[in-house]
Short mmCIF file of C-alpha atoms in Angstrom, two decimals:
data_model
loop_
_atom_site.label_atom_id
_atom_site.label_comp_id
_atom_site.label_asym_id
_atom_site.label_seq_id
_atom_site.Cartn_x
_atom_site.Cartn_y
_atom_site.Cartn_z
CA UNK G 860 -113.95 132.20 -151.29
CA UNK G 861 -111.96 129.33 -150.37
CA UNK G 862 -108.89 128.54 -152.38
CA UNK G 863 -109.64 125.39 -154.62
CA UNK G 864 -107.60 122.40 -154.52
CA UNK G 865 -104.86 122.62 -157.18
CA UNK G 866 -103.29 119.24 -157.09
CA UNK G 867 -104.24 116.51 -159.36
CA UNK G 868 -104.13 113.94 -156.95
CA UNK G 869 -102.50 112.89 -153.74
CA UNK G 870 -100.46 109.79 -153.03
CA UNK G 871 -103.09 108.35 -150.64
CA UNK G 872 -105.88 108.94 -153.39
CA UNK G 873 -104.91 107.20 -156.39
CA UNK G 874 -106.88 108.17 -159.56
CA UNK G 875 -109.82 106.18 -160.45
CA UNK G 876 -110.44 104.15 -163.85
CA UNK G 877 -113.90 105.66 -163.90
CA UNK G 878 -112.74 109.02 -164.28
CA UNK G 879 -110.37 107.99 -167.42
CA UNK G 880 -113.68 106.06 -169.01
CA UNK G 881 -115.55 109.32 -168.81
CA UNK G 882 -113.10 111.32 -170.31
CA UNK G 883 -112.55 108.82 -173.45
CA UNK G 884 -116.41 108.36 -173.82
CA UNK G 885 -116.76 110.78 -176.52
CA UNK G 886 -116.52 110.72 -180.57
CA UNK G 887 -115.73 112.87 -183.34
CA UNK G 888 -116.87 113.12 -186.98
CA UNK G 889 -116.41 114.76 -190.05
CA UNK G 890 -118.46 117.52 -189.06
CA UNK G 891 -116.15 118.40 -186.37
CA UNK G 892 -112.99 118.61 -188.62
CA UNK G 893 -114.12 119.52 -192.04
CA UNK G 894 -110.92 119.04 -193.87
CA UNK G 895 -110.14 115.87 -192.62
CA UNK G 896 -110.42 112.95 -195.41
CA UNK G 897 -111.82 110.51 -193.24
CA UNK G 898 -112.37 109.59 -189.34
CA UNK G 899 -111.08 106.04 -188.41
CA UNK G 900 -112.28 105.03 -184.85
CA UNK G 901 -111.80 108.77 -183.76
CA UNK G 902 -108.70 109.26 -185.25
CA UNK G 903 -108.74 112.27 -187.76
CA UNK G 904 -106.79 111.28 -191.22
CA UNK G 905 -105.82 114.00 -193.53
CA UNK G 906 -104.62 113.27 -197.11
CA UNK G 907 -101.84 115.94 -197.85
CA UNK G 908 -101.66 115.04 -201.58
CA UNK G 909 -105.17 117.06 -201.90
CA UNK G 910 -103.21 120.11 -201.00
CA UNK G 911 -99.86 119.68 -202.76
CA UNK G 912 -98.20 123.00 -203.32
CA UNK G 913 -100.99 124.66 -201.41
CA UNK G 914 -98.78 125.16 -198.37
CA UNK G 915 -98.63 128.97 -198.78
CA UNK G 916 -102.26 129.49 -198.94
CA UNK G 917 -102.88 131.55 -195.89
CA UNK G 918 -106.63 130.65 -195.71
CA UNK G 919 -105.97 126.89 -196.10
CA UNK G 920 -103.21 126.82 -193.65
CA UNK G 921 -104.92 128.55 -191.02
CA UNK G 922 -107.89 126.17 -191.25
CA UNK G 923 -105.76 123.29 -191.29
CA UNK G 924 -103.74 124.43 -188.26
CA UNK G 925 -106.87 125.30 -186.19
CA UNK G 926 -108.25 121.76 -186.83
CA UNK G 927 -104.87 120.16 -186.04
CA UNK G 928 -104.55 122.39 -182.86
CA UNK G 929 -107.94 121.46 -181.62
CA UNK G 930 -107.33 117.38 -182.26
CA UNK G 931 -103.86 117.62 -180.51
CA UNK G 932 -104.88 119.59 -177.56
CA UNK G 933 -108.74 119.36 -176.92
CA UNK G 934 -109.83 116.65 -179.20
CA UNK G 935 -108.60 113.06 -179.92
CA UNK G 936 -105.07 113.71 -179.39
CA UNK G 937 -103.25 111.87 -182.41
CA UNK G 938 -103.61 112.73 -186.15
CA UNK G 939 -102.62 111.02 -189.53
CA UNK G 940 -101.09 112.86 -192.43
CA UNK G 941 -101.41 110.65 -195.47
CA UNK G 942 -98.50 111.24 -197.86
CA UNK G 943 -96.57 113.78 -195.52
CA UNK G 944 -94.08 113.41 -198.16
CA UNK G 945 -94.70 113.19 -201.91
CA UNK G 946 -94.49 109.60 -203.83
CA UNK G 947 -92.91 111.34 -207.02
CA UNK G 948 -90.04 112.64 -204.60
CA UNK G 949 -89.55 109.57 -202.73
CA UNK G 950 -85.83 108.93 -203.43
CA UNK G 951 -84.94 112.44 -202.63
CA UNK G 952 -86.36 112.51 -199.34
CA UNK G 953 -87.95 109.26 -197.32
CA UNK G 954 -85.97 106.81 -199.59
CA UNK G 955 -82.78 108.29 -199.64
CA UNK G 956 -82.79 109.18 -195.91
CA UNK G 957 -83.72 105.53 -195.42
CA UNK G 958 -80.69 103.97 -197.09
CA UNK G 959 -78.12 106.54 -195.21
CA UNK G 960 -79.64 106.04 -192.03
CA UNK G 961 -79.47 102.20 -192.29
CA UNK G 962 -75.88 102.57 -193.47
CA UNK G 963 -75.15 104.59 -190.47
CA UNK G 964 -76.73 102.16 -188.00
CA UNK G 965 -74.61 99.46 -189.76
CA UNK G 966 -71.60 101.20 -189.79
CA UNK G 967 -71.86 102.05 -185.95
CA UNK G 968 -73.09 98.39 -184.86
CA UNK G 969 -69.71 97.12 -186.55
CA UNK G 970 -68.00 99.41 -183.77
CA UNK G 971 -69.99 98.10 -181.36
CA UNK G 972 -71.83 101.71 -181.19
CA UNK G 973 -75.66 102.37 -181.20
CA UNK G 974 -76.53 104.94 -183.41
CA UNK G 975 -79.12 107.24 -182.02
CA UNK G 976 -78.31 110.44 -183.41
CA UNK G 977 -78.74 109.89 -186.96
CA UNK G 978 -80.39 113.43 -187.39
CA UNK G 979 -76.67 114.94 -187.18
CA UNK G 980 -75.09 111.98 -188.77
CA UNK G 981 -77.48 112.20 -191.85
CA UNK G 982 -76.33 116.08 -192.26
CA UNK G 983 -72.92 114.73 -192.21
CA UNK G 984 -73.32 112.20 -194.44
CA UNK G 985 -75.35 113.21 -197.06
CA UNK G 986 -76.27 116.76 -197.62
CA UNK G 987 -78.68 116.90 -200.16
CA UNK G 988 -80.93 114.21 -198.65
CA UNK G 989 -80.97 115.84 -195.13
CA UNK G 990 -81.90 119.39 -196.79
CA UNK G 991 -84.70 117.79 -198.78
CA UNK G 992 -85.99 115.58 -195.94
CA UNK G 993 -86.25 118.62 -193.64
CA UNK G 994 -87.34 121.26 -195.91
CA UNK G 995 -90.89 119.74 -195.86
CA UNK G 996 -93.29 122.64 -195.03
CA UNK G 997 -96.09 120.25 -193.78
CA UNK G 998 -93.62 119.50 -190.79
CA UNK G 999 -93.16 122.93 -189.85
CA UNK G 1000 -97.03 123.37 -190.37
CA UNK G 1001 -98.15 120.75 -187.97
CA UNK G 1002 -95.38 121.52 -185.48
CA UNK G 1003 -96.48 125.14 -185.15
CA UNK G 1004 -100.12 124.04 -184.81
CA UNK G 1005 -99.41 122.75 -181.46
CA UNK G 1006 -96.13 124.58 -180.47
CA UNK G 1007 -96.09 127.68 -182.14
CA UNK G 1008 -92.79 129.24 -183.74
CA UNK G 1009 -89.53 128.75 -182.34
CA UNK G 1010 -89.56 125.15 -181.60
CA UNK G 1011 -86.47 122.71 -181.47
CA UNK G 1012 -86.35 119.49 -183.30
CA UNK G 1013 -84.78 116.03 -183.16
CA UNK G 1014 -85.23 112.50 -184.72
CA UNK G 1015 -84.23 109.17 -184.84
CA UNK G 1016 -84.61 106.10 -186.93
CA UNK G 1017 -86.72 103.26 -185.16
CA UNK G 1018 -86.46 99.71 -186.54
CA UNK G 1019 -88.58 96.96 -184.96
CA UNK G 1020 -87.89 93.30 -186.33
CA UNK G 1021 -89.80 90.50 -186.59
CA UNK G 1022 -91.11 89.23 -183.12
CA UNK G 1023 -90.52 92.66 -181.53
CA UNK G 1024 -92.85 92.99 -178.44
CA UNK G 1025 -95.39 95.70 -177.70
CA UNK G 1026 -94.75 98.32 -175.34
CA UNK G 1027 -96.98 99.03 -171.93
CA UNK G 1028 -99.20 101.88 -172.41
CA UNK G 1029 -97.36 105.05 -171.19
CA UNK G 1030 -97.25 108.70 -171.63
CA UNK G 1031 -94.16 110.55 -172.45
CA UNK G 1032 -92.66 114.03 -172.28
CA UNK G 1033 -91.77 115.21 -169.88
CA UNK G 1034 -93.51 114.03 -166.76
CA UNK G 1035 -94.24 110.61 -168.37
CA UNK G 1036 -90.85 109.50 -167.00
CA UNK G 1037 -91.61 110.55 -163.41
CA UNK G 1038 -92.66 108.17 -160.65
CA UNK G 1039 -96.02 108.86 -159.01
CA UNK G 1040 -94.15 110.33 -155.54
CA UNK G 1041 -92.53 112.84 -157.99
CA UNK G 1042 -95.64 113.60 -160.25
CA UNK G 1043 -97.52 114.39 -157.26
CA UNK G 1044 -95.32 117.42 -156.35
CA UNK G 1045 -96.33 119.07 -159.76
CA UNK G 1046 -99.70 120.93 -159.36
CA UNK G 1047 -102.60 120.68 -161.53
CA UNK G 1048 -101.79 123.84 -163.73
CA UNK G 1049 -98.36 122.31 -164.56
CA UNK G 1050 -99.35 118.99 -165.18
CA UNK G 1051 -101.86 120.42 -167.85
CA UNK G 1052 -99.22 122.72 -169.21
CA UNK G 1053 -96.85 119.77 -169.79
CA UNK G 1054 -99.29 118.66 -172.63
CA UNK G 1055 -98.28 121.74 -174.79
CA UNK G 1056 -94.64 121.37 -174.25
CA UNK G 1057 -93.72 118.67 -176.68
CA UNK G 1058 -95.10 117.46 -180.24
CA UNK G 1059 -94.22 113.73 -181.09
CA UNK G 1060 -94.28 112.24 -184.41
CA UNK G 1061 -93.31 109.63 -186.71
CA UNK G 1062 -92.95 109.38 -190.41
CA UNK G 1063 -93.27 105.88 -192.04
CA UNK G 1064 -89.94 104.47 -193.68
CA UNK G 1065 -91.88 101.59 -194.68
CA UNK G 1066 -95.35 100.25 -194.67
CA UNK G 1067 -96.79 99.54 -191.37
CA UNK G 1068 -99.74 96.97 -191.65
CA UNK G 1069 -101.39 95.85 -188.63
CA UNK G 1070 -99.47 92.74 -188.04
CA UNK G 1071 -96.24 94.80 -187.86
CA UNK G 1072 -97.53 96.59 -184.83
CA UNK G 1073 -97.98 100.18 -185.46
CA UNK G 1074 -98.55 102.57 -182.66
CA UNK G 1075 -101.68 102.11 -180.50
CA UNK G 1076 -103.27 105.23 -179.01
CA UNK G 1077 -106.27 105.87 -176.78
CA UNK G 1078 -108.09 108.80 -177.83
CA UNK G 1079 -109.00 111.68 -175.74
CA UNK G 1080 -106.67 110.40 -172.88
CA UNK G 1081 -104.43 113.15 -172.81
CA UNK G 1082 -107.29 115.16 -171.34
CA UNK G 1083 -107.23 112.86 -168.28
CA UNK G 1084 -105.69 115.43 -166.02
CA UNK G 1085 -104.45 112.56 -163.60
CA UNK G 1086 -102.83 110.62 -166.42
CA UNK G 1087 -99.27 111.18 -165.31
CA UNK G 1088 -100.11 109.60 -161.85
CA UNK G 1089 -102.12 106.97 -163.25
CA UNK G 1090 -100.81 105.48 -166.45
CA UNK G 1091 -98.58 102.68 -164.75
CA UNK G 1092 -101.46 101.33 -162.62
CA UNK G 1093 -102.74 97.93 -163.65
CA UNK G 1094 -106.43 99.03 -164.05
CA UNK G 1095 -105.43 101.87 -166.54
CA UNK G 1096 -103.29 99.22 -168.56
CA UNK G 1097 -106.09 97.03 -168.86
CA UNK G 1098 -108.58 99.46 -169.94
CA UNK G 1099 -105.72 100.66 -172.69
CA UNK G 1100 -105.65 97.05 -173.93
CA UNK G 1101 -109.40 96.86 -174.40
CA UNK G 1102 -109.77 100.16 -175.94
CA UNK G 1103 -106.72 101.12 -177.88
CA UNK G 1104 -106.97 102.16 -181.62
CA UNK G 1105 -104.04 100.86 -183.90
CA UNK G 1106 -103.25 103.09 -186.83
CA UNK G 1107 -101.64 101.32 -189.81
CA UNK G 1108 -99.49 103.62 -192.19
CA UNK G 1109 -98.16 103.60 -195.47
CA UNK G 1110 -94.66 104.49 -196.46
CA UNK G 1111 -94.20 108.43 -196.56
CA UNK G 1112 -97.52 108.83 -194.16
CA UNK G 1113 -96.81 110.51 -190.76
CA UNK G 1114 -98.60 110.53 -187.28
CA UNK G 1115 -98.50 113.16 -184.94
CA UNK G 1116 -99.86 113.14 -181.40
CA UNK G 1117 -99.82 114.81 -178.11
CA UNK G 1118 -97.21 113.07 -175.93
CA UNK G 1119 -99.83 112.89 -172.98
CA UNK G 1120 -102.03 110.55 -174.93
CA UNK G 1121 -101.79 106.83 -173.84
CA UNK G 1122 -100.01 105.11 -176.37
CA UNK G 1123 -97.76 102.17 -177.18
CA UNK G 1124 -96.13 100.40 -179.92
CA UNK G 1125 -97.55 97.20 -180.83
CA UNK G 1126 -96.25 93.62 -181.32
CA UNK G 1127 -94.71 92.81 -184.46
CA UNK G 1128 -96.16 89.42 -185.13
CA UNK G 1129 -94.43 88.98 -188.69
CA UNK G 1130 -92.13 86.51 -189.41
CA UNK G 1131 -90.24 88.61 -192.12
CA UNK G 1132 -91.06 92.41 -192.05
CA UNK G 1133 -89.06 95.02 -190.44
CA UNK G 1134 -91.32 97.95 -189.18
CA UNK G 1135 -89.30 101.32 -189.74
CA UNK G 1136 -89.90 104.92 -189.03
CA UNK G 1137 -88.21 108.02 -188.55
CA UNK G 1138 -89.41 109.13 -184.91
CA UNK G 1139 -89.71 113.00 -184.21
CA UNK G 1140 -89.58 115.09 -181.10
CA UNK G 1141 -90.36 118.59 -181.38
CA UNK G 1142 -90.12 120.77 -178.32
CA UNK G 1143 -91.76 124.07 -177.67
CA UNK G 1144 -89.20 127.12 -177.00
CA UNK G 1145 -90.59 126.78 -173.43
CA UNK G 1146 -89.40 123.34 -172.92
CA UNK G 1147 -86.24 121.29 -172.65
CA UNK G 1148 -85.62 118.48 -174.98
CA UNK G 1149 -84.74 114.56 -174.16
CA UNK G 1150 -81.22 115.31 -175.97
CA UNK G 1151 -79.34 118.14 -177.39
CA UNK G 1152 -78.57 118.35 -180.97
CA UNK G 1153 -75.49 120.41 -181.74
CA UNK G 1154 -76.35 122.79 -184.75
CA UNK G 1155 -72.54 123.40 -185.38
CA UNK G 1156 -71.78 120.13 -187.32
CA UNK G 1157 -74.87 120.33 -189.25
CA UNK G 1158 -74.24 123.95 -190.19
CA UNK G 1159 -70.71 123.00 -190.81
CA UNK G 1160 -71.79 120.46 -193.68
CA UNK G 1161 -75.03 122.29 -194.98
CA UNK G 1162 -74.05 126.06 -195.04
CA UNK G 1163 -72.96 126.03 -198.79
CA UNK G 1164 -76.07 124.42 -199.93
CA UNK G 1165 -78.29 126.45 -197.43
CA UNK G 1166 -76.90 129.73 -198.89
CA UNK G 1167 -77.84 128.44 -202.45
CA UNK G 1168 -81.12 127.29 -201.51
CA UNK G 1169 -81.75 130.67 -199.69
CA UNK G 1170 -80.59 132.50 -203.18
CA UNK G 1171 -83.19 130.74 -205.12
CA UNK G 1172 -86.06 130.86 -202.65
CA UNK G 1173 -85.32 133.58 -200.01
CA UNK G 1174 -87.32 132.50 -196.66
CA UNK G 1175 -89.72 130.23 -198.48
CA UNK G 1176 -91.77 127.87 -196.60
CA UNK G 1177 -89.17 125.23 -197.28
CA UNK G 1178 -86.31 127.25 -196.31
CA UNK G 1179 -87.99 128.17 -192.80
CA UNK G 1180 -88.76 124.46 -192.23
CA UNK G 1181 -85.00 123.40 -192.68
CA UNK G 1182 -83.87 126.49 -190.57
CA UNK G 1183 -86.17 125.46 -187.82
CA UNK G 1184 -85.30 121.75 -187.91
CA UNK G 1185 -81.42 122.71 -188.00
CA UNK G 1186 -81.14 125.53 -185.32
CA UNK G 1187 -82.45 125.99 -181.79
CA UNK G 1188 -85.18 128.89 -181.44
CA UNK G 1189 -84.60 129.75 -177.75
CA UNK G 1190 -81.64 131.33 -176.17
CA UNK G 1191 -81.69 129.51 -172.88
CA UNK G 1192 -80.49 128.12 -170.82
CA UNK G 1193 -77.46 130.22 -170.25
CA UNK G 1194 -74.58 130.57 -168.10
CA UNK G 1195 -75.23 133.93 -166.05
CA UNK G 1196 -71.71 134.50 -165.44
CA UNK G 1197 -71.02 134.34 -169.18
CA UNK G 1198 -73.91 136.29 -170.40
CA UNK G 1199 -74.02 139.00 -167.93
CA UNK G 1200 -70.29 139.53 -168.81
CA UNK G 1201 -70.83 139.51 -172.24
CA UNK G 1202 -74.06 141.42 -172.96
CA UNK G 1203 -77.82 141.92 -172.57
CA UNK G 1204 -79.27 138.57 -171.41
CA UNK G 1205 -82.60 139.62 -173.19
CA UNK G 1206 -81.15 140.64 -176.53
CA UNK G 1207 -79.03 137.53 -177.42
CA UNK G 1208 -79.76 135.98 -180.68
CA UNK G 1209 -80.61 132.35 -180.95
CA UNK G 1210 -79.09 129.95 -183.28
CA UNK G 1211 -82.09 130.24 -185.87
CA UNK G 1212 -81.87 134.03 -185.62
CA UNK G 1213 -78.00 133.65 -186.49
CA UNK G 1214 -78.74 131.35 -189.35
CA UNK G 1215 -81.36 133.73 -190.83
CA UNK G 1216 -78.98 136.74 -190.42
CA UNK G 1217 -76.16 134.90 -192.00
CA UNK G 1218 -78.24 133.98 -195.09
CA UNK G 1219 -79.75 137.56 -195.36
CA UNK G 1220 -76.27 139.20 -195.41
CA UNK G 1221 -74.41 136.29 -197.15
CA UNK G 1222 -72.02 135.19 -194.47
CA UNK G 1223 -69.52 133.08 -195.42
CA UNK G 1224 -68.74 129.51 -193.97
CA UNK G 1225 -66.32 130.83 -191.68
CA UNK G 1226 -68.49 133.39 -189.96
CA UNK G 1227 -71.78 131.47 -189.60
CA UNK G 1228 -69.24 128.81 -187.68
CA UNK G 1229 -67.72 131.44 -185.70
CA UNK G 1230 -71.12 133.09 -184.60
CA UNK G 1231 -72.82 129.73 -183.83
CA UNK G 1232 -69.73 129.00 -181.51
CA UNK G 1233 -69.58 132.10 -179.83
CA UNK G 1234 -73.53 131.91 -179.14
CA UNK G 1235 -72.85 128.19 -177.63
CA UNK G 1236 -69.98 129.50 -175.56
CA UNK G 1237 -72.11 132.23 -173.98
CA UNK G 1238 -74.40 129.19 -172.89
CA UNK G 1239 -71.77 127.25 -171.30
CA UNK G 1240 -70.57 127.68 -167.61
CA UNK G 1241 -66.88 128.96 -167.66
CA UNK G 1242 -65.96 126.12 -165.60
CA UNK G 1243 -67.36 123.47 -168.32
CA UNK G 1244 -64.05 122.73 -169.64
CA UNK G 1245 -62.48 122.04 -166.49
CA UNK G 1246 -64.67 119.26 -165.80
#
C-alpha cells in the first residue's frame, strides 16, 4: 500500500473554488436538529427561554449538546442561542456588564489607553455583575459541546459605531493568522484538528438588526480542508460575498461558531446606532489562547463572593460555570526547571483544581491567593524576573 498524501495543498497547487462550492452545497432542516426552534438559511436557532431552569436535566442537556456539537464540527458551523441570558435578569447580567464595560472603556480612553481586557477589569470593578454574568450554565454547556471540560475563557467588549466598515471574510484561531507559506507546513490532520481547539462566540449587548452589520457566515465552510490556505484569495472572497448568511440578533442573544468557518463582521450602515457585543473566545485545554488572563486579581476580588455562593449552591451548574470562566483548566505550559525541582509534573493542580479545593475546604483569602501564586511561579522560568 502506498502512503497517501497528507498535505492539504502545496504552494504550487492553490485551492480550487469548485472544492469550496461542493463543500457548501448542502442544507439542513428541523429533521436534522430536532430541538432547534427554527432553521434560518441553514443556521439552527435555539430559543433557550423554552428550557429555563432545565440546565440540570441530564437527558435534555445531552441531547442539546449532541446537536450543538454536530452543528459546530460537522454541520453548518454556527448556532444562535436566543435569550442566552434571561430578560427578567437583564440589569444583573448583560445590562449591568454593559454599563460597567462602557465605564472602563471611557476611563481608559481618557488616559489614552485601549481597554482590551474588560474581562478582568469587570471583576475588579463590580464583583456581583461579574459573578452573575459568568455564572450562566448555558455558556458552559455550549463551550463543552465542542471543547469538552477544562477549557479556558476570555472575553472583550466590541463596539462598532455608525459607518463601521465590514471585515474581509476570514478564519480565526489559530492558523487563520498564518500566511499560506506557513500553513502549508501543517499536514492535513493538524489543519483539521485546529477546528476543534477553539470556540468563538458573541453575546449581543445591544440589538443587532441587519443594517448594523451583524456577523456574516458561510455555512459549512469550516469543513473545507484547504480553508486556511484559501480564505485570502480573491475568488474565495467573492464567493463569500455572494453567499454569506447575516445573523441579526436581539439583545441577550448569543451566537457561537467554529472559528474555521468563513465569517466577517458586516458594515454598520446606520447613522446613529452603535452595535455592541461581548466577544468570547473559549480555548480547549489542548490549545493556547490569543491572550493570557491572570486569574489571581479576579479571585482576589471575587473570593469572598465565591465562597458565599459555594455555601449556598456547592458545585452547582452556575458555580462550575463561574469557576471555569475564572481559572485555567490546564497545567501547561510550565518551566521544567521549576517543575522538576518542585514536584511531579503530572500531578500538578490546575487553577480550577485549586479554586475547587479552596471552596471545598474553605480556604481563606490569603490561602487561595498564595496557592494560585505558587502555581503561577511553577509555570514561570526562574529567569523571568531578570528580564
